[in-house]
Coordinates of N, CA and C in Angstrom, one line a residue:
M1 N 72.5 108.7 41.4 CA 72.8 109.9 42.2 C 74.0 109.6 43.2
A2 N 73.9 108.4 43.8 CA 74.9 108.0 44.8 C 76.3 107.9 44.1
N3 N 76.3 107.3 42.9 CA 77.6 107.2 42.1 C 78.1 108.6 41.8
Y4 N 77.2 109.5 41.4 CA 77.6 110.9 41.1 C 78.2 111.6 42.3
L5 N 77.6 111.5 43.5 CA 78.1 112.1 44.7 C 79.4 111.5 45.1
A6 N 79.5 110.2 45.0 CA 80.7 109.5 45.4 C 81.9 109.9 44.5
N7 N 81.6 110.2 43.2 CA 82.7 110.5 42.2 C 82.9 112.0 42.1
T8 N 82.1 112.8 42.9 CA 82.2 114.3 42.8 C 82.3 114.8 44.2
P9 N 83.4 114.6 44.9 CA 83.6 114.9 46.3 C 83.4 116.4 46.6
D10 N 83.6 117.2 45.6 CA 83.5 118.6 45.9 C 82.1 119.2 45.7
F11 N 81.2 118.3 45.5 CA 79.8 118.8 45.2 C 79.3 119.6 46.4
F12 N 79.3 119.0 47.6 CA 78.8 119.7 48.7 C 79.6 120.9 49.2
E13 N 80.9 121.0 48.7 CA 81.7 122.2 49.0 C 81.2 123.3 48.2
R14 N 80.7 123.0 47.0 CA 80.2 124.1 46.1 C 78.7 124.4 46.4
H15 N 78.1 123.4 47.1 CA 76.6 123.7 47.4 C 76.4 123.4 48.9
A16 N 77.1 124.0 49.7 CA 77.1 123.7 51.2 C 75.7 124.0 51.7
E17 N 74.9 124.9 51.1 CA 73.6 125.2 51.6 C 72.6 124.0 51.5
L18 N 72.9 123.0 50.7 CA 72.1 121.8 50.6 C 72.2 120.9 51.8
L19 N 73.4 120.9 52.4 CA 73.6 120.1 53.6 C 72.6 120.5 54.7
A20 N 72.5 121.8 54.9 CA 71.6 122.3 55.9 C 70.1 122.0 55.6
A21 N 69.8 121.8 54.4 CA 68.4 121.6 54.0 C 68.0 120.1 54.0
V22 N 69.0 119.2 54.1 CA 68.7 117.8 54.1 C 68.0 117.4 55.4
Q23 N 66.9 116.7 55.3 CA 66.1 116.2 56.4 C 66.1 114.7 56.4
L24 N 66.3 114.1 57.5 CA 66.3 112.6 57.7 C 65.4 112.2 58.8
T25 N 64.9 111.0 58.8 CA 64.1 110.5 59.9 C 65.0 110.1 61.0
S26 N 64.6 110.5 62.3 CA 65.4 110.2 63.4 C 65.1 108.7 63.8
P27 N 66.2 107.9 64.1 CA 66.0 106.5 64.5 C 65.3 106.4 65.9
H28 N 65.2 107.5 66.6 CA 64.6 107.4 68.0 C 63.2 108.0 68.0
S29 N 62.7 108.5 66.9 CA 61.4 109.1 66.8 C 61.0 109.2 65.3
N30 N 59.7 109.6 65.1 CA 59.3 109.7 63.8 C 59.5 111.1 63.2
R31 N 60.1 112.0 64.0 CA 60.3 113.4 63.5 C 61.5 113.4 62.6
A32 N 61.5 114.5 61.7 CA 62.6 114.7 60.8 C 63.6 115.5 61.5
V33 N 64.9 115.2 61.2 CA 66.0 115.9 61.8 C 67.0 116.3 60.7
S34 N 67.8 117.3 61.0 CA 68.8 117.7 60.0 C 69.9 116.6 59.9
L35 N 70.6 116.7 58.8 CA 71.7 115.8 58.6 C 72.8 115.9 59.7
Q36 N 73.1 117.2 60.1 CA 74.0 117.4 61.2 C 73.6 116.7 62.5
E37 N 72.3 116.8 62.8 CA 71.7 116.2 64.0 C 71.8 114.7 63.9
R38 N 71.5 114.2 62.8 CA 71.6 112.7 62.6 C 73.0 112.2 62.7
Q39 N 73.9 113.0 62.2 CA 75.3 112.6 62.3 C 75.8 112.7 63.8
A40 N 75.4 113.7 64.5 CA 75.7 113.9 65.9 C 75.2 112.7 66.7
G41 N 74.0 112.3 66.4 CA 73.4 111.1 67.1 C 74.1 109.8 66.8
M42 N 74.6 109.6 65.6 CA 75.4 108.5 65.2 C 76.7 108.5 66.0
L43 N 77.3 109.7 66.1 CA 78.6 109.8 66.8 C 78.4 109.5 68.3
R44 N 77.3 109.9 68.9 CA 77.0 109.7 70.3 C 76.9 108.1 70.5
E45 N 76.2 107.5 69.6 CA 76.1 106.0 69.7 C 77.4 105.3 69.6
K46 N 78.3 105.8 68.7 CA 79.6 105.2 68.6 C 80.4 105.4 69.9
I47 N 80.3 106.6 70.5 CA 81.0 107.0 71.7 C 80.5 106.1 72.8
K48 N 79.2 105.8 72.9 CA 78.7 104.9 74.0 C 79.3 103.5 73.8
V49 N 79.4 103.0 72.6 CA 80.0 101.7 72.4 C 81.4 101.6 72.8
L50 N 82.2 102.7 72.5 CA 83.6 102.8 72.9 C 83.7 102.9 74.4
E51 N 82.8 103.6 75.0 CA 82.9 103.8 76.5 C 82.7 102.4 77.2
H52 N 81.7 101.6 76.6 CA 81.5 100.3 77.2 C 82.7 99.4 77.0
R53 N 83.3 99.5 75.9 CA 84.5 98.7 75.7 C 85.7 99.1 76.6
I54 N 85.8 100.4 76.8 CA 86.9 100.9 77.7 C 86.6 100.4 79.2
M55 N 85.3 100.5 79.6 CA 84.9 100.0 80.9 C 85.2 98.5 81.1
D56 N 84.9 97.7 80.0 CA 85.2 96.3 80.1 C 86.7 96.1 80.2
M57 N 87.5 96.8 79.5 CA 89.0 96.7 79.5 C 89.5 97.1 80.9
I58 N 89.0 98.1 81.5 CA 89.4 98.5 82.9 C 89.0 97.4 83.9
R59 N 87.8 96.9 83.8 CA 87.3 95.9 84.7 C 88.2 94.6 84.6
N60 N 88.5 94.2 83.3 CA 89.3 93.0 83.1 C 90.7 93.3 83.7
G61 N 91.2 94.5 83.5 CA 92.6 94.8 84.0 C 92.6 94.8 85.5
N62 N 91.6 95.3 86.2 CA 91.5 95.3 87.6 C 91.4 93.8 88.1
E63 N 90.6 93.0 87.5 CA 90.5 91.6 87.9 C 91.8 90.9 87.7
N64 N 92.5 91.2 86.7 CA 93.8 90.5 86.4 C 94.8 90.9 87.5
V65 N 94.8 92.2 87.9 CA 95.7 92.6 89.0 C 95.4 91.9 90.3
L66 N 94.1 91.7 90.6 CA 93.7 91.0 91.8 C 94.1 89.6 91.8
L67 N 94.0 89.0 90.6 CA 94.4 87.6 90.5 C 95.9 87.4 90.6
S68 N 96.6 88.4 90.1 CA 98.1 88.3 90.2 C 98.5 88.5 91.6
D69 N 97.9 89.3 92.4 CA 98.2 89.5 93.8 C 97.9 88.2 94.5
K70 N 96.8 87.6 94.2 CA 96.5 86.3 94.9 C 97.5 85.2 94.6
L71 N 97.9 85.2 93.3 CA 98.9 84.2 92.8 C 100.2 84.4 93.6
L72 N 100.6 85.6 93.8 CA 101.9 85.9 94.5 C 101.8 85.5 95.9
R73 N 100.6 85.8 96.6 CA 100.5 85.4 98.0 C 100.5 83.9 98.1
W74 N 99.8 83.2 97.2 CA 99.8 81.7 97.2 C 101.2 81.2 97.0
A75 N 102.0 81.7 96.0 CA 103.4 81.3 95.8 C 104.2 81.5 97.1
R76 N 104.0 82.7 97.7 CA 104.8 83.0 98.9 C 104.5 82.0 100.0
S77 N 103.3 81.5 100.1 CA 103.0 80.5 101.2 C 103.7 79.2 100.9
L78 N 104.0 78.9 99.6 CA 104.7 77.7 99.3 C 106.2 77.8 99.7
F79 N 106.8 79.0 99.5 CA 108.2 79.2 99.9 C 108.4 79.0 101.4
L80 N 107.3 79.2 102.2 CA 107.5 79.2 103.6 C 107.3 77.8 104.2
V81 N 107.0 76.8 103.4 CA 106.7 75.5 103.9 C 108.1 74.8 104.1
A82 N 108.4 74.4 105.3 CA 109.7 73.8 105.5 C 109.7 72.3 105.3
D83 N 108.5 71.6 105.7 CA 108.4 70.2 105.6 C 107.8 69.8 104.2
P84 N 108.5 69.1 103.4 CA 108.0 68.7 102.1 C 106.7 67.9 102.2
L85 N 106.5 67.1 103.3 CA 105.3 66.4 103.4 C 104.0 67.2 103.5
A86 N 104.2 68.5 104.0 CA 103.1 69.4 104.1 C 102.7 70.1 102.9
L87 N 103.6 70.0 101.8 CA 103.4 70.8 100.6 C 102.0 70.5 99.9
P88 N 101.7 69.3 99.6 CA 100.4 69.1 98.9 C 99.2 69.7 99.6
G89 N 99.2 69.5 101.0 CA 98.1 70.0 101.7 C 98.1 71.6 101.7
Q90 N 99.3 72.1 101.8 CA 99.4 73.6 101.7 C 99.0 74.1 100.4
I91 N 99.4 73.5 99.3 CA 99.0 73.9 98.0 C 97.5 73.9 97.8
A92 N 96.8 72.8 98.2 CA 95.4 72.7 98.1 C 94.6 73.7 99.0
G93 N 95.1 73.8 100.3 CA 94.4 74.7 101.2 C 94.5 76.1 100.8
E94 N 95.7 76.6 100.3 CA 95.9 78.0 100.0 C 95.1 78.3 98.7
I95 N 95.0 77.3 97.8 CA 94.2 77.6 96.6 C 92.8 77.8 96.9
A96 N 92.3 77.0 97.8 CA 90.9 77.1 98.3 C 90.7 78.5 98.9
E97 N 91.6 78.9 99.8 CA 91.5 80.2 100.5 C 91.7 81.4 99.6
Q98 N 92.8 81.4 98.9 CA 93.1 82.6 98.1 C 92.2 82.8 96.9
F99 N 91.7 81.7 96.2 CA 90.9 81.8 95.0 C 89.5 81.4 95.2
S100 N 89.1 81.2 96.5 CA 87.7 80.9 96.8 C 87.2 79.7 96.0
V101 N 88.0 78.6 96.0 CA 87.6 77.4 95.3 C 87.0 76.5 96.4
P102 N 85.7 76.0 96.2 CA 85.0 75.2 97.2 C 85.8 73.9 97.6
Q103 N 86.3 73.2 96.5 CA 87.0 72.0 96.8 C 88.3 71.9 96.0
V104 N 89.3 71.3 96.6 CA 90.6 71.1 95.9 C 91.2 69.8 96.3
G105 N 91.6 69.0 95.3 CA 92.2 67.7 95.6 C 93.5 67.6 94.9
I106 N 94.4 66.8 95.4 CA 95.8 66.7 94.8 C 96.3 65.3 95.1
K107 N 97.0 64.8 94.1 CA 97.7 63.5 94.2 C 99.0 63.6 93.5
V108 N 100.0 63.0 94.1 CA 101.4 63.0 93.5 C 101.9 61.6 93.5
W109 N 102.5 61.1 92.4 CA 103.1 59.8 92.4 C 104.6 59.8 92.0
D110 N 105.2 58.7 92.0 CA 106.6 58.6 91.7 C 107.4 59.4 92.7
V111 N 107.0 59.4 93.9 CA 107.7 60.2 95.0 C 108.9 59.4 95.5
A112 N 109.7 60.1 96.2 CA 110.9 59.4 96.9 C 110.4 58.5 98.0
P113 N 111.1 57.4 98.3 CA 110.7 56.4 99.2 C 110.2 56.9 100.6
Q114 N 110.9 58.0 101.1 CA 110.5 58.5 102.4 C 109.2 59.2 102.4
F115 N 108.6 59.4 101.2 CA 107.3 60.1 101.1 C 106.2 59.1 100.6
A116 N 106.6 57.9 100.3 CA 105.6 56.9 99.7 C 104.5 56.6 100.6
H117 N 104.6 56.8 101.9 CA 103.5 56.4 102.9 C 102.4 57.4 102.9
A118 N 102.6 58.6 102.4 CA 101.7 59.7 102.5 C 100.4 59.4 101.8
D119 N 99.3 60.0 102.2 CA 98.0 59.8 101.6 C 98.0 60.3 100.2
F120 N 98.7 61.4 99.9 CA 98.6 62.0 98.6 C 99.3 61.2 97.6
A121 N 100.1 60.2 98.0 CA 100.9 59.3 97.1 C 100.2 58.0 96.8
H122 N 98.9 57.8 97.3 CA 98.2 56.6 97.1 C 96.8 56.9 96.4
G123 N 96.2 55.8 95.8 CA 94.9 55.9 95.3 C 94.8 56.5 93.9
V124 N 95.8 56.3 93.1 CA 95.8 56.8 91.7 C 96.0 55.6 90.7
S125 N 95.0 55.4 89.9 CA 95.1 54.3 88.9 C 96.0 54.6 87.8
D126 N 96.4 53.5 87.0 CA 97.3 53.8 85.9 C 96.5 54.6 84.8
D127 N 95.2 54.4 84.7 CA 94.4 55.2 83.7 C 94.5 56.7 84.1
A128 N 94.4 57.0 85.4 CA 94.5 58.4 85.8 C 95.8 59.0 85.5
R129 N 96.9 58.2 85.7 CA 98.2 58.7 85.4 C 98.4 59.0 83.9
L130 N 97.8 58.1 83.1 CA 97.9 58.3 81.6 C 97.1 59.5 81.2
F131 N 95.9 59.7 81.8 CA 95.1 60.8 81.5 C 95.9 62.1 81.9
A132 N 96.5 62.1 83.0 CA 97.3 63.3 83.5 C 98.4 63.6 82.5
S133 N 99.1 62.6 82.0 CA 100.2 62.9 81.0 C 99.7 63.3 79.7
S134 N 98.4 63.0 79.4 CA 97.8 63.4 78.1 C 97.4 64.8 78.0
L135 N 97.3 65.4 79.2 CA 96.8 66.8 79.2 C 98.0 67.8 79.0
M136 N 97.9 68.5 77.9 CA 98.9 69.5 77.5 C 98.6 70.9 78.1
E137 N 97.4 71.0 78.6 CA 96.9 72.2 79.3 C 95.8 71.9 80.3
P138 N 95.5 72.7 81.2 CA 94.4 72.4 82.2 C 93.1 72.1 81.5
F139 N 92.4 71.1 82.0 CA 91.1 70.8 81.5 C 90.1 71.6 82.3
C140 N 89.1 72.3 81.7 CA 88.1 73.0 82.3 C 86.7 72.6 81.7
G141 N 85.8 72.2 82.6 CA 84.5 71.7 82.0 C 83.7 71.0 83.1
V142 N 82.6 70.4 82.6 CA 81.6 69.8 83.5 C 82.2 68.4 84.0
N143 N 81.9 68.1 85.2 CA 82.3 66.8 85.8 C 81.5 65.7 85.1
T144 N 82.3 64.8 84.4 CA 81.6 63.7 83.7 C 82.1 62.4 84.3
G145 N 82.5 62.4 85.6 CA 82.9 61.2 86.3 C 84.4 60.9 86.3
F146 N 85.2 61.9 86.3 CA 86.6 61.7 86.4 C 87.0 61.1 87.7
E147 N 88.1 60.2 87.6 CA 88.6 59.6 88.8 C 89.0 60.6 89.8
A148 N 89.6 61.7 89.4 CA 90.1 62.7 90.3 C 89.1 63.3 91.2
V149 N 87.8 63.2 90.8 CA 86.7 63.8 91.6 C 86.6 63.0 92.9
S150 N 87.0 61.7 92.9 CA 86.9 60.9 94.1 C 87.9 61.4 95.2
W151 N 88.9 62.2 94.8 CA 89.9 62.7 95.8 C 89.4 63.9 96.6
L152 N 88.2 64.4 96.2 CA 87.7 65.6 96.8 C 86.9 65.2 98.1
P153 N 86.8 66.2 99.0 CA 86.0 65.9 100.3 C 84.5 65.5 100.0
D154 N 83.9 66.2 99.0 CA 82.5 66.0 98.7 C 82.3 65.8 97.2
P155 N 82.6 64.6 96.6 CA 82.5 64.4 95.2 C 81.2 64.8 94.6
Q156 N 80.1 64.5 95.3 CA 78.8 64.8 94.8 C 78.5 66.2 94.5
A157 N 79.2 67.1 95.2 CA 79.0 68.6 95.0 C 79.9 69.1 93.9
A158 N 80.7 68.3 93.2 CA 81.6 68.8 92.1 C 80.8 68.8 90.8
T159 N 80.4 70.0 90.4 CA 79.7 70.1 89.1 C 80.6 70.5 88.0
S160 N 81.4 71.5 88.2 CA 82.4 71.9 87.2 C 83.8 71.7 87.8
L161 N 84.8 71.4 86.9 CA 86.1 71.1 87.3 C 87.2 71.8 86.5
A162 N 88.3 72.0 87.2 CA 89.6 72.4 86.5 C 90.6 71.4 86.9
I163 N 91.1 70.6 86.0 CA 92.1 69.6 86.3 C 93.4 70.0 85.7
L164 N 94.4 70.1 86.6 CA 95.7 70.7 86.2 C 96.8 69.6 86.3
P165 N 97.4 69.2 85.2 CA 98.5 68.3 85.2 C 99.8 68.9 85.9
L166 N 100.4 68.1 86.7 CA 101.7 68.5 87.3 C 102.9 67.8 86.7
R167 N 103.8 68.6 86.2 CA 104.9 67.9 85.5 C 106.1 68.9 85.6
T168 N 107.3 68.4 85.3 CA 108.5 69.2 85.2 C 108.4 70.0 83.9
G169 N 109.1 71.1 83.9 CA 109.1 71.9 82.7 C 107.9 72.9 82.7
P170 N 107.9 73.8 81.7 CA 106.8 74.8 81.6 C 105.5 74.2 81.1
A171 N 104.5 75.1 81.1 CA 103.2 74.7 80.6 C 103.3 74.2 79.2
G172 N 102.6 73.2 78.8 CA 102.6 72.7 77.5 C 103.7 71.6 77.2
S173 N 104.5 71.4 78.3 CA 105.6 70.4 78.1 C 105.0 69.0 77.9
T174 N 105.8 68.2 77.2 CA 105.3 66.8 76.9 C 105.9 65.8 77.9
T175 N 106.6 66.2 78.9 CA 107.1 65.3 79.9 C 106.0 64.6 80.7
P176 N 106.1 63.4 81.1 CA 105.1 62.7 81.8 C 104.7 63.4 83.1
A177 N 103.4 63.4 83.4 CA 102.9 64.1 84.6 C 103.3 63.2 85.8
F178 N 103.5 63.9 86.9 CA 103.8 63.2 88.2 C 102.7 63.5 89.2
G179 N 101.7 64.2 88.8 CA 100.6 64.5 89.7 C 99.4 65.2 89.0
L180 N 98.3 65.3 89.8 CA 97.2 66.0 89.3 C 96.6 66.9 90.4
L181 N 96.2 68.1 90.0 CA 95.5 69.0 90.9 C 94.1 69.3 90.4
V182 N 93.1 69.0 91.2 CA 91.8 69.2 90.7 C 91.0 70.2 91.6
L183 N 90.4 71.2 90.9 CA 89.6 72.3 91.5 C 88.2 72.0 91.1
A184 N 87.3 72.1 92.1 CA 85.9 71.8 91.8 C 84.9 72.8 92.4
S185 N 83.8 73.0 91.8 CA 82.8 74.0 92.2 C 81.4 73.4 92.0
P186 N 80.4 73.7 92.8 CA 79.0 73.4 92.5 C 78.4 74.2 91.4
D187 N 79.1 75.3 91.1 CA 78.6 76.2 90.0 C 79.0 75.7 88.7
A188 N 78.1 75.3 87.8 CA 78.4 74.7 86.5 C 79.2 75.6 85.6
Q189 N 79.2 77.0 85.9 CA 79.9 77.9 85.0 C 81.2 78.4 85.6
R190 N 81.6 77.9 86.8 CA 82.8 78.4 87.5 C 84.0 78.0 86.6
F191 N 84.0 76.7 86.2 CA 85.1 76.2 85.3 C 84.4 75.7 84.0
N192 N 84.6 76.4 82.9 CA 84.0 76.0 81.7 C 85.0 76.0 80.5
S193 N 84.6 75.4 79.5 CA 85.5 75.1 78.3 C 85.9 76.4 77.6
A194 N 85.2 77.5 77.8 CA 85.5 78.7 77.1 C 86.4 79.7 77.9
M195 N 86.7 79.3 79.1 CA 87.5 80.2 79.9 C 89.0 80.1 79.6
G196 N 89.7 81.2 79.8 CA 91.1 81.2 79.6 C 91.8 80.4 80.7
T197 N 93.0 79.8 80.4 CA 93.7 79.0 81.3 C 95.1 79.5 81.7
D198 N 95.4 80.7 81.4 CA 96.7 81.3 81.7 C 97.1 81.2 83.2
F199 N 96.2 81.7 84.0 CA 96.4 81.6 85.4 C 96.5 80.2 86.0
L200 N 95.7 79.3 85.5 CA 95.7 77.9 85.9 C 97.0 77.3 85.5
E201 N 97.5 77.7 84.3 CA 98.8 77.1 83.9 C 100.0 77.6 84.8
R202 N 99.9 78.9 85.3 CA 100.9 79.4 86.2 C 100.8 78.7 87.6
I203 N 99.6 78.4 88.0 CA 99.4 77.6 89.2 C 100.0 76.3 89.1
A204 N 99.8 75.6 88.0 CA 100.3 74.3 87.8 C 101.8 74.3 87.7
E205 N 102.4 75.3 87.1 CA 103.9 75.4 87.0 C 104.5 75.6 88.4
L206 N 103.9 76.5 89.2 CA 104.4 76.8 90.5 C 104.2 75.6 91.5
A207 N 103.1 74.9 91.4 CA 102.8 73.7 92.2 C 103.8 72.6 91.8
S208 N 104.0 72.4 90.5 CA 105.0 71.4 90.1 C 106.4 71.7 90.6
A209 N 106.8 72.9 90.5 CA 108.1 73.3 91.0 C 108.3 73.0 92.5
A210 N 107.2 73.4 93.3 CA 107.3 73.2 94.7 C 107.3 71.7 95.0
L211 N 106.5 70.9 94.3 CA 106.4 69.5 94.6 C 107.6 68.6 94.1
S212 N 108.5 69.3 93.4 CA 109.7 68.5 92.9 C 110.5 68.1 94.1
R213 N 110.3 68.7 95.3 CA 111.0 68.3 96.5 C 110.6 67.0 97.0
L214 N 109.5 66.4 96.5 CA 109.0 65.1 96.9 C 109.5 64.0 96.1
R215 N 110.2 64.3 95.0 CA 110.5 63.3 94.0 C 111.9 62.7 94.2

């Protein structure tokens, strides 16, 4: 029967009265409903699914606009820094404020001699430098004892991390890193391996460009 109806598309055009007589069981109750009512119900369900998708798209769009505004305000704050020595602290402080990150740490190496005495230029092992250069994109995940965690004000409270390599060139560049920026949260899901890293890459690029004044 199914094959016959599929191969005879004009059957119901010639016998339209049969459509009105077809009775189906409603998925929401045990009562019988007409074919038209069943189809209308299926359409309503599809519309609900589409509405949820649209609402998700709108919400994600609004969140991206807010993030973009925060990123621009953070970048503006870097342009206003006159003293290069103040840049690392400004970068970390503004990230904490603009993006509500509980803890932010930063280290920069291979700086010019006049900046070599600064705290941000000390306390980085060769292993940490190699690790930084090996990162082609920000690392996001659980704190498993990274050296960079020791740069934070309260290492014990760092449960999830975002570790951003600082280097010349765009994100994904293979040039050696000259610094690391670490963001930490007590929330295990704040920075996770499934999250997108586009905005973190933009932060790393802007921070790297600003910190080039120290090199």
